[in-house]
Short mmCIF file of C-alpha atoms in Angstrom, two decimals:
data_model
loop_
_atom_site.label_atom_id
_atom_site.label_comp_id
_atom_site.label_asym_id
_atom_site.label_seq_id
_atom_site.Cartn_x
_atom_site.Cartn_y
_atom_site.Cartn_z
CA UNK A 286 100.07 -34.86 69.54
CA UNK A 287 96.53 -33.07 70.28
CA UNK A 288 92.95 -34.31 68.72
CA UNK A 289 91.19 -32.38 66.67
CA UNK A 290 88.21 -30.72 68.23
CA UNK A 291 84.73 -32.71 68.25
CA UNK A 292 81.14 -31.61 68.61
CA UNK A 293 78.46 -33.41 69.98
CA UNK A 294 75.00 -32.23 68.48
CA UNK A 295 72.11 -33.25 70.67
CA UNK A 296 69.64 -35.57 68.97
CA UNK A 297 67.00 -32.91 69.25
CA UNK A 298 69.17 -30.79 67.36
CA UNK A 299 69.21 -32.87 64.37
CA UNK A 300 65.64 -33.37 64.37
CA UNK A 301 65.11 -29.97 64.24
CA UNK A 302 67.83 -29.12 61.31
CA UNK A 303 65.59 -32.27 59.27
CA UNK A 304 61.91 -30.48 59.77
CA UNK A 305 63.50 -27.39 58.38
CA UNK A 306 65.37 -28.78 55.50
CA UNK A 307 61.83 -30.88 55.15
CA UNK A 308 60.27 -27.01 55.45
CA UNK A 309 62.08 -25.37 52.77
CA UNK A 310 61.72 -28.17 50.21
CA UNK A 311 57.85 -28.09 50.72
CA UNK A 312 57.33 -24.06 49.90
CA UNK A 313 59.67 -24.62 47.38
CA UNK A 314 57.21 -27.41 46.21
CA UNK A 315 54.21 -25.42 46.74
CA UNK A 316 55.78 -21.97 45.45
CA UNK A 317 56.48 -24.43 42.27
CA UNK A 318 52.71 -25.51 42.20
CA UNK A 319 51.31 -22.03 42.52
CA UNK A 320 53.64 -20.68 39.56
CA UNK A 321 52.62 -23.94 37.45
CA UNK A 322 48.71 -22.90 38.61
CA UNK A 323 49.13 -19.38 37.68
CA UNK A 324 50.85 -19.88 34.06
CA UNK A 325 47.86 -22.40 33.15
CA UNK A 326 44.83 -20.00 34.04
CA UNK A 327 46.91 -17.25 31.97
CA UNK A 328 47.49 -19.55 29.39
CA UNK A 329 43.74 -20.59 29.71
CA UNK A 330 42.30 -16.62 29.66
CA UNK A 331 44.63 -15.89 26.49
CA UNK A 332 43.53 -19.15 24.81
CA UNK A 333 39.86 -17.83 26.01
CA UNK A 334 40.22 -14.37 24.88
CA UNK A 335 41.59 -15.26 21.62
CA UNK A 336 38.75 -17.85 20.71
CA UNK A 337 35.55 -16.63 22.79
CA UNK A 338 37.02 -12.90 23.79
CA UNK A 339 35.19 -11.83 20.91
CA UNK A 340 31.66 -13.22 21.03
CA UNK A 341 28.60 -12.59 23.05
CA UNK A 342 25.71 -15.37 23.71
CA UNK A 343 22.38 -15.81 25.09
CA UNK A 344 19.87 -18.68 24.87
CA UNK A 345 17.13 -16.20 25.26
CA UNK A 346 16.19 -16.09 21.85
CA UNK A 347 13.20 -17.01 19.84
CA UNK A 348 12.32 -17.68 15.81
CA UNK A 349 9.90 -14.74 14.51
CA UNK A 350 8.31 -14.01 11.05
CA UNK A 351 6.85 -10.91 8.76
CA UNK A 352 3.34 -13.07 8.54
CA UNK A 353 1.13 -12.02 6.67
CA UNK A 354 -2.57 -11.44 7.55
CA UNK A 355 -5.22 -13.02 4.57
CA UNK A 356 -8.43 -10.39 5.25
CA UNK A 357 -11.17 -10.54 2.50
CA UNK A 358 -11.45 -7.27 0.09
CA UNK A 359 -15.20 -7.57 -0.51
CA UNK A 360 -18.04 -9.20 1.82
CA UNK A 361 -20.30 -12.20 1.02
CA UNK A 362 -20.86 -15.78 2.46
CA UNK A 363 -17.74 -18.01 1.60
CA UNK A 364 -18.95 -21.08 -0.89
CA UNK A 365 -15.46 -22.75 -0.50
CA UNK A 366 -12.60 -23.00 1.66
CA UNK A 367 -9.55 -24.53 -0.12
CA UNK A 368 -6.84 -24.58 2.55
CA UNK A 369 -6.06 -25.73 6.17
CA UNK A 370 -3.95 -24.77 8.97
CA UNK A 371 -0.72 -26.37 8.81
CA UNK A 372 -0.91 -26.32 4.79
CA UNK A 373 2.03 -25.43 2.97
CA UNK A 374 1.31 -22.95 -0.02
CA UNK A 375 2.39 -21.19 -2.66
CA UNK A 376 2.05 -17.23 -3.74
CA UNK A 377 -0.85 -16.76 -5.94
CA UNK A 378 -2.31 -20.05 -4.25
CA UNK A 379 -6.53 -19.72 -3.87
CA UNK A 380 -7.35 -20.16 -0.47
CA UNK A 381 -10.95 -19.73 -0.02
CA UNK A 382 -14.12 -18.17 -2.48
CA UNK A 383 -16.44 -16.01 -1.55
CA UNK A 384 -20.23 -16.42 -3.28
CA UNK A 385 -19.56 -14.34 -6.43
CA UNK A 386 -23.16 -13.97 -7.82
CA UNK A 387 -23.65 -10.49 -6.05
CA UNK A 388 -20.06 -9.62 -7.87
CA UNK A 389 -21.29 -10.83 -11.33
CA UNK A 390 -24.78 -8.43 -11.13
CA UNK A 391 -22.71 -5.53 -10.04
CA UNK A 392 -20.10 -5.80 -13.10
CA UNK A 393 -23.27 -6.56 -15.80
CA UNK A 394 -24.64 -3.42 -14.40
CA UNK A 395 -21.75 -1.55 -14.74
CA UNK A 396 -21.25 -2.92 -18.19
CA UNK A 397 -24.39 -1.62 -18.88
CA UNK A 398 -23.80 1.67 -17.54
CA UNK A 399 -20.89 1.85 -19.85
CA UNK A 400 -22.68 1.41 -23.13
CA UNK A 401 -24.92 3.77 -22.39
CA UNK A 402 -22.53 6.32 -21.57
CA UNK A 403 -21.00 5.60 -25.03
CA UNK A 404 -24.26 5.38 -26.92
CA UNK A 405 -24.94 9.13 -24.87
CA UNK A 406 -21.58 10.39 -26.85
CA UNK A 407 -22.41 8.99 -30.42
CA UNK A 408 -25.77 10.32 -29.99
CA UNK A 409 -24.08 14.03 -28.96
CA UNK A 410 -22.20 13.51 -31.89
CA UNK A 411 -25.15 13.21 -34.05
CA UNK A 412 -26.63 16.18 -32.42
CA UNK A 413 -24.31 18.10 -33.44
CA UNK A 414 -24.48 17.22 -36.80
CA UNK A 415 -28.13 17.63 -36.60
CA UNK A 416 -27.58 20.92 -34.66
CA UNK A 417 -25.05 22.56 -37.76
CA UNK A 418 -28.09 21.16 -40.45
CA UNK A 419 -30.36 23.25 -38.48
CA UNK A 420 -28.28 26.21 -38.67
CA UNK A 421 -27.68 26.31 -42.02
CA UNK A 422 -31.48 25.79 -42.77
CA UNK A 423 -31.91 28.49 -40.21
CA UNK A 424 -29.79 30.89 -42.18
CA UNK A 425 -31.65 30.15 -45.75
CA UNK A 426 -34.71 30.56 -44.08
CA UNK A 427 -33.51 33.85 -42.67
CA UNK A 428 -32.14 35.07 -45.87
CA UNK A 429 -36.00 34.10 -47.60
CA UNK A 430 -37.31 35.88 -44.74
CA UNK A 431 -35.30 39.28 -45.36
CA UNK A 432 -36.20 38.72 -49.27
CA UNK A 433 -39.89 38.54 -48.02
CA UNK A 434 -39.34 42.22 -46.01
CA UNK A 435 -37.88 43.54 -48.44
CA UNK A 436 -40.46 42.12 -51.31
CA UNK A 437 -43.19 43.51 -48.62
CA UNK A 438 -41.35 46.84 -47.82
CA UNK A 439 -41.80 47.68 -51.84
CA UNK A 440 -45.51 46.97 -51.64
CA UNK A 441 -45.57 49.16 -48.88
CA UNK A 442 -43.70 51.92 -50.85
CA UNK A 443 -46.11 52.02 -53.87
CA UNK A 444 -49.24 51.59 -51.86
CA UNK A 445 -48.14 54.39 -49.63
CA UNK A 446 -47.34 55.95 -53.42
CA UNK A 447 -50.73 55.05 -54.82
CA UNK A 448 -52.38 56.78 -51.37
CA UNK A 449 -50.78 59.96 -51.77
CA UNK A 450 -52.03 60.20 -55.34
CA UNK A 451 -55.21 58.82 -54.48
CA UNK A 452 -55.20 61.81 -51.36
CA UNK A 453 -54.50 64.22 -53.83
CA UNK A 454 -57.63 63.12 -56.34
CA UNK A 455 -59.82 63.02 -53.12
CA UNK A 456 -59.34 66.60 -52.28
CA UNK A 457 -60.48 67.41 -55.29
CA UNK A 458 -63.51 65.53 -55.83
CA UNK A 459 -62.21 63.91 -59.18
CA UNK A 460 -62.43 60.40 -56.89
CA UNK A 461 -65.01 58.40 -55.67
CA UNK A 462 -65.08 57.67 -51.94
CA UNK A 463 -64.80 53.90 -51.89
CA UNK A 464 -62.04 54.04 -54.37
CA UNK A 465 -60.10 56.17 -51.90
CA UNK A 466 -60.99 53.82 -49.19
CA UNK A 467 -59.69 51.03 -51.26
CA UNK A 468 -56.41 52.88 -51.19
CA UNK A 469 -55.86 53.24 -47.60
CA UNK A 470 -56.62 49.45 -46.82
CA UNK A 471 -53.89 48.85 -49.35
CA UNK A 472 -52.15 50.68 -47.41
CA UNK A 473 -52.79 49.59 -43.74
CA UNK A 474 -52.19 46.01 -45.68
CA UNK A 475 -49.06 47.00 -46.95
CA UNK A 476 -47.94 48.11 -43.78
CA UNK A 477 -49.28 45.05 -41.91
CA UNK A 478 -47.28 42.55 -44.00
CA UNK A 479 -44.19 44.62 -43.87
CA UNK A 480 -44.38 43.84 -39.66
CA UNK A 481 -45.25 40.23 -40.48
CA UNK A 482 -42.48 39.51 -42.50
CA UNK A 483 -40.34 41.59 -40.17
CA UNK A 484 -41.86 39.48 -37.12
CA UNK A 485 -41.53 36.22 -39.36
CA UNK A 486 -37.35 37.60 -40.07
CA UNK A 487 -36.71 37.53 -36.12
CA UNK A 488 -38.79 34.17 -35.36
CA UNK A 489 -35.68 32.99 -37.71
CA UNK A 490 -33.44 34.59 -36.39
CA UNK A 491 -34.02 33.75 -33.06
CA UNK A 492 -34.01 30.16 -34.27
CA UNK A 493 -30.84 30.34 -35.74
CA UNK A 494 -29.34 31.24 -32.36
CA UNK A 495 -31.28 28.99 -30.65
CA UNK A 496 -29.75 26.10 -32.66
CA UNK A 497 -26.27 27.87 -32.43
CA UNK A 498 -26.46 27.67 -28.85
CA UNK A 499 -27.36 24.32 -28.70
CA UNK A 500 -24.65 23.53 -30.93
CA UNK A 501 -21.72 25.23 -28.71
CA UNK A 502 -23.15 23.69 -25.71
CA UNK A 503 -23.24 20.06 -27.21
CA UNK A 504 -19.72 20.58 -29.02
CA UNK A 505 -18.46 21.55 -24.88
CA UNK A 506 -18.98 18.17 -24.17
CA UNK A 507 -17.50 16.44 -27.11
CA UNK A 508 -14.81 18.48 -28.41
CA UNK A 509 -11.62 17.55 -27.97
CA UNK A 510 -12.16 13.59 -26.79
CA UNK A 511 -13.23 10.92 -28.34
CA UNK A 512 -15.83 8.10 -27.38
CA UNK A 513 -12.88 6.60 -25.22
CA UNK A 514 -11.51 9.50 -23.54
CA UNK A 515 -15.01 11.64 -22.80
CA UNK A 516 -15.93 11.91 -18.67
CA UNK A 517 -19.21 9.95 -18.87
CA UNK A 518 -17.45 7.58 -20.65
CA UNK A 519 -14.12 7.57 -18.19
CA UNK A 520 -16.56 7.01 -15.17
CA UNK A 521 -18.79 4.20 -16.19
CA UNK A 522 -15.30 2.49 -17.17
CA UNK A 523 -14.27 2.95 -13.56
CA UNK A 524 -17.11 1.53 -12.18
CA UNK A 525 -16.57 -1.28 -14.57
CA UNK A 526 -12.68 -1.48 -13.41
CA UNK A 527 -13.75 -1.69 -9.52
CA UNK A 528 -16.65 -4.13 -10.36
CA UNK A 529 -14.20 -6.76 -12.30
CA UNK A 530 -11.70 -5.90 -9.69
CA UNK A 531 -14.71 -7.15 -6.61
CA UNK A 532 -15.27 -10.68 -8.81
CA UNK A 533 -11.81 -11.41 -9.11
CA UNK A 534 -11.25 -10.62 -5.07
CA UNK A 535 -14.06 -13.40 -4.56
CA UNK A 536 -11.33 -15.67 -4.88
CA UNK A 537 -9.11 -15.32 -1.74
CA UNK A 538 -5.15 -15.89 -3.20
CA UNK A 539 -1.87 -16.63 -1.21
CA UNK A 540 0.07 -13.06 -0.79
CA UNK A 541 3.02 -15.28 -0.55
CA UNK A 542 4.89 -18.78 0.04
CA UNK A 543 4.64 -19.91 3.49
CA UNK A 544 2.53 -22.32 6.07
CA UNK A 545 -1.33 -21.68 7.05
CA UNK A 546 -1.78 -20.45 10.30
CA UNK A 547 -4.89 -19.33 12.26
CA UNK A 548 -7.56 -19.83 9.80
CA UNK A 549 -10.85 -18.90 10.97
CA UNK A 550 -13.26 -19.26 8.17
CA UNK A 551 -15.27 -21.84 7.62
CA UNK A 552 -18.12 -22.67 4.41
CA UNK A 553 -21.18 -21.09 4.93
CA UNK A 554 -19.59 -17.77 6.89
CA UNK A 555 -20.58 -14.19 6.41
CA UNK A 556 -17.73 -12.18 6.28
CA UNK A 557 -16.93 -8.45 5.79
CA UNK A 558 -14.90 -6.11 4.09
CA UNK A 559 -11.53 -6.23 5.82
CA UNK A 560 -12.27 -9.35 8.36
CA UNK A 561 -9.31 -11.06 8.85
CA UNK A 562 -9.60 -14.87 7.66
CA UNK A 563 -5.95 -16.69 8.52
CA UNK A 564 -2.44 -16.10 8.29
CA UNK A 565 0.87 -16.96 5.89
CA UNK A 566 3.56 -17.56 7.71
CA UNK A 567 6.71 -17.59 5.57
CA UNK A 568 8.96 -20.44 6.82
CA UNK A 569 11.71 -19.39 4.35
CA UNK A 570 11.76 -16.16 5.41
CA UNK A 571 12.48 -16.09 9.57
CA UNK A 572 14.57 -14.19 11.22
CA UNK A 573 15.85 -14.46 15.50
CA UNK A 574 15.30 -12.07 18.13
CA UNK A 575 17.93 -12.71 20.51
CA UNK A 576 17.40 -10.68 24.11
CA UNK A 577 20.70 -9.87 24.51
CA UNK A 578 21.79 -8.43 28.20
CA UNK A 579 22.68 -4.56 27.86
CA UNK A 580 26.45 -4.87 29.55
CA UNK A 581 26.94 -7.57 25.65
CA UNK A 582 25.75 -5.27 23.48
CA UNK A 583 28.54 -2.37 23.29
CA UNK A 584 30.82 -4.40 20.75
CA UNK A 585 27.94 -5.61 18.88
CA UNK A 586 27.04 -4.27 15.41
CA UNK A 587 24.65 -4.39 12.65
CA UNK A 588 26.54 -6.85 9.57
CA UNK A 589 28.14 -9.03 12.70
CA UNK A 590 27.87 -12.90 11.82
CA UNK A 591 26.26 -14.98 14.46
CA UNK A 592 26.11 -18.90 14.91
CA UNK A 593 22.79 -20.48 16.09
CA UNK A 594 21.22 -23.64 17.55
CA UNK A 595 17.87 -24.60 18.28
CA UNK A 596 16.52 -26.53 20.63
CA UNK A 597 14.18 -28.31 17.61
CA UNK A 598 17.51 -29.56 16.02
CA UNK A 599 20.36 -29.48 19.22
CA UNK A 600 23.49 -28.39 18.68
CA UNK A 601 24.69 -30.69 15.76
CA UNK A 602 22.76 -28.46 13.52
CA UNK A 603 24.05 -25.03 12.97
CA UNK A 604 22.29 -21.67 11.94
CA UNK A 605 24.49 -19.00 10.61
CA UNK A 606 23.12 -15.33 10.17
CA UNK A 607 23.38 -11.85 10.12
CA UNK A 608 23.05 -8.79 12.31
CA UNK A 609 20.14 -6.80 10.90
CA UNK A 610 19.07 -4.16 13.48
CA UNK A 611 18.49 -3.15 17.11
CA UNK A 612 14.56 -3.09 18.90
CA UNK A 613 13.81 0.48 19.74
CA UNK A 614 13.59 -0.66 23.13
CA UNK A 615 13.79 -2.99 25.62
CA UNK A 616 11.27 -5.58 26.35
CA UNK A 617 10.12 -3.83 29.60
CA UNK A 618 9.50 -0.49 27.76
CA UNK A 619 7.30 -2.65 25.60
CA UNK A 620 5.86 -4.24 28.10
CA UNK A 621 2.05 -4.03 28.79
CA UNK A 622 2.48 -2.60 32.14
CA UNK A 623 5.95 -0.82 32.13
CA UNK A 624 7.79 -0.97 35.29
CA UNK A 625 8.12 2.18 37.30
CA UNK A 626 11.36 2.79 38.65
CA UNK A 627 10.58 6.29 39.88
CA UNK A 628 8.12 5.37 42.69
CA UNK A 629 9.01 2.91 45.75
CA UNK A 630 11.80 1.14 46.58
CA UNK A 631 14.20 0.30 43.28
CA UNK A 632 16.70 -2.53 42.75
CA UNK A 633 18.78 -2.38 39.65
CA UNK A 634 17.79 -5.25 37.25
CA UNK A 635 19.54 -5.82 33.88
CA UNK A 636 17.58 -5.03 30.97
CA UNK A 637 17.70 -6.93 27.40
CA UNK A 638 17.32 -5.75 23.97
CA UNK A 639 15.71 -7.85 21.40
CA UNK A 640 18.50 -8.08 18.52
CA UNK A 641 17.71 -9.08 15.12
CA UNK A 642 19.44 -11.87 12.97
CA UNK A 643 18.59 -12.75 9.52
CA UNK A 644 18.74 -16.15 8.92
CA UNK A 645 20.22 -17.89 5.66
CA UNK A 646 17.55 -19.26 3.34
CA UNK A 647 19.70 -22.01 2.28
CA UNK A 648 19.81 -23.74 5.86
CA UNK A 649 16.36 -22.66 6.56
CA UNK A 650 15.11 -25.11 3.37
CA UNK A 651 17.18 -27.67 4.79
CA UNK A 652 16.32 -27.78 8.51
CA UNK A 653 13.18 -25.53 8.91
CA UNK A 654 11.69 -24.04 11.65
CA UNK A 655 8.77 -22.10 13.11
CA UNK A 656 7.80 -19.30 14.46
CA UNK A 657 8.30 -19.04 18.48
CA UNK A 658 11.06 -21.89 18.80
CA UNK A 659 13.84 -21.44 21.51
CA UNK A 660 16.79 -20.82 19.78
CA UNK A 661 20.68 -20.23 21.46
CA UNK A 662 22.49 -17.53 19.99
CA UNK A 663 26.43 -16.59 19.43
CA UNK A 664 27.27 -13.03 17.47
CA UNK A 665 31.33 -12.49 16.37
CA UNK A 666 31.81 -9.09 17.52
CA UNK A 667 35.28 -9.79 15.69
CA UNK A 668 33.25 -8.98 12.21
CA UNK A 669 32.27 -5.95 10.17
CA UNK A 670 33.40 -3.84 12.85
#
C-alpha cells in the first residue's frame, strides 16, 4: 500500500498567495469605485446639460431707463416750483411755472396785431368798392367831357364859318374893321375852348385809369381769400399761435409717469430757453443691460426669455424678460479712453457686450426698482431660436 503524495508549502508561501488574493480584491474594489465615479459625473453633465446646457448668466448687470430730460421752452424767472426729487408723478403733471406776465404782453400784442390786420382787409374791401364808384363816376364824367368837345368843336366850326364870311366882306370893304376883329377873337375863342375841353377830356381820362389801377392793385390783394384766409391776416394769427403757445409753456408739465430726479431749479431762478431743469425717470418702464462675456453670446438671440434677480429684492423675487437688442459695441470701445491694443505689449482680455432685456411691467409695479441697481441675469438660449 503506498501514500498519496504530500506537499509542504512554506509559511512564507502562504503569506504571499493571501497579499495577492488581498491585491486583486482591492483593484477590483477600486476599478468598482472609479466606474461608480465615472457614471455619476456623466449622469451629473447630462442632468447639467439638459437643465443649465442651455442658459448663459452674468451678475454684471445693471437697471437702466429712457429718462426723460424736463428743459424749459421759453425763459423767465420761475414763480413756483411744484415738485421734488424723489416725487412720484404723473404725465401731464405741472412741475414748476415760470413768471408769465412777459407771456401775457406778448400774446395782447399779438392780438392786437391781428385785428388790425383784419380791420386792413375790410378796409381794402371798402376800397375797392370805393375804387369801382370812382370809376364809374370817372366814365360819366368822361362821357360829359367828350359831349363838351364835341359841343365846343361845333362852336369852333361856325365861328371858323362866320370868319370866312366875315374875310370875304373885309376884302371888300362892305365891313367895318372892328366887326372883323370881333370875328377872329370868336374864333381864336372857339379854338381855345375846343383844347380846353379836349385837355379837360384827358384830365378824365387819366383819372379813370388812375382809379382802375388802383382798383386791380387793391383787388391783388383781396381776391380770392377771405378775411380768414388773406397773408396779413395768416401771419398776425401765427404770431398769435406762438404767443398762446409761450403762456401755456410757462407752466412746466410731466412728459410722462415716472420719479423726479435731478431737479435743479429753485423759486426765484432765471432760466433760459432750453436749460435743462430735472429729470423723469420712468420706473415702469426699465429695462437691464447685462455685460455678457463674448465666448456666451453665440447662442444668444433677440426674443430669448431671461430670468432675473436683484440684489434690492435677493433671489426669492424673480424678474422675467425679454431679449430686445445687442450694444453696438463693447464697453471698452465706448470707453472714454479706448484701449489700444496695437501699441506695446498685449494680453488678450475678454470683452463684454451690454445686452438688453425688457422687463415685464406687471412685476415691475409689484417689486420696483431704480435705475443703476445690480441685477443677476439668466437668458434661455433654448427659446425663439
Amino acid at each position: 500500500m503506498t501514500d498519496a503524495p504530500t506537499t509542504n508549502a512554506s509559511p512564507n508561501d502562504e503569506l504571499e498567495a493571501q497579499a495577492d488574493l488581498q491585491a486583486k480584491q482591492k483593484r477590483k474594489k477600486m476599478l468598482k469605485i472609479f466606474a461608480f465615479i465615472v457614471i455619476a459625473i456623466a449622469i451629473l453633465y447630462a442632468i447639467w446639460a439638459l437643465v443649465f446646457g442651455n442658459t448663459v448668466e452674468t451678475d454684471n448687470a445693471y437697471v437702466g431707463a429712457e429718462t426723460a430730460a424736463v428743459t424749459s421752452m421759453v425763459s423767465g424767472q420761475v414763480e413756483k416750483v411744484l415738485v421734488s426729487d424723489t416725487q412720484q408723478v404723473k404725465k401731464g403733471d405741472v412741475l414748476a411755472i415760470i413768471d408769465n406776465r412777459d407771456a401775457k404782453i406778448a400774446l395782447a400784442q399779438a392780438e392786437a396785431q391781428l385785428a388790425k390786420a383784419k380791420r386792413q382787409f375790410t378796409q381794402s374791401s371798402a376800397n375797392s368798392s370805393s375804387l369801382s364808384s370812382q370809376i364809374l363816376i370817372s366814365s360819366d364824367d368822361i362821357n360829359s367831357a367828350k359831349a363838351q368837345v364835341a359841343q365846343a368843336e361845333v362852336a369852333f366850326t361856325q365861328a371858323q364859318q362866320e370868319f370866312s364870311r366875315r374875310q370875304q366882306l373885309n376884302a371888300t370893304g362892305a365891313i367895318s374893321k372892328e366887326e372883323f376883329s370881333k370875328a377872329q377873337s370868336a374864333l381864336d375863342n372857339a379854338k381855345a375852348s375846343v383844347n380846353v375841353e379836349k385837355a379837360v377830356l384827358a384830365q378824365t381820362e387819366s383819372k379813370r385809369k388812375a382809379a382802375q389801377s388802383n382798383l386791380d392793385a387793391n383787388e391783388a390783394l383781396i381776391r380770392g381769400t377771405s378775411q380768414s384766409s388773406t397773408p396779413d391776416v395768416l401771419a398776425a394769427q401765427a404770431v398769435v399761435d406762438q404767443a398762446l403757445l409761450d403762456l401755456q409753456r410757462t407752466e412746466i408739465k410731466a412728459p410722462l409717469d415716472g420719479v423726479v430726479a435731478g431737479r435743479s431749479i429753485q423759486v426765484g431762478q432765471r432760466v433760459a430757453a432750453g436749460s435743462s431743469l430735472m429729470k423723469i425717470v420712468p420706473i415702469s418702464e426699465l429695462y437691464v443691460d447685462a455685460n455678457f462675456k463674448e465666448s456666451q453670446l453665440k447662442d444668444v438671440k433677440v426674443g430669448q426669455k431671461a430670468t432675473l434677480t436683484s440684489d434690492l429684492y435677493g433671489k426669492k423675487v424673480e424678474y422675467h424678460g425679454t431679449v430686445i437688442g445687442f450694444s453696438g459695441g463693447t464697453g471698452s470701445a465706448f470707453a472714454l479712453i479706448p484701449a489700444q491694443n496695437a501699441t506695446g505689449n498685449w494680453i488678450k482680455v475678454v470683452q463684454r457686450l451690454p445686452v438688453r432685456i425688457k422687463l415685464d411691467p406687471k412685476e415691475l409695479a409689484e417689486h420696483p426698482l431704480r435705475v443703476g441697481l445690480s441685477m443677476n441675469a439668466e437668458v434661455d438660449t433654448s427659446t425663439a431660436k
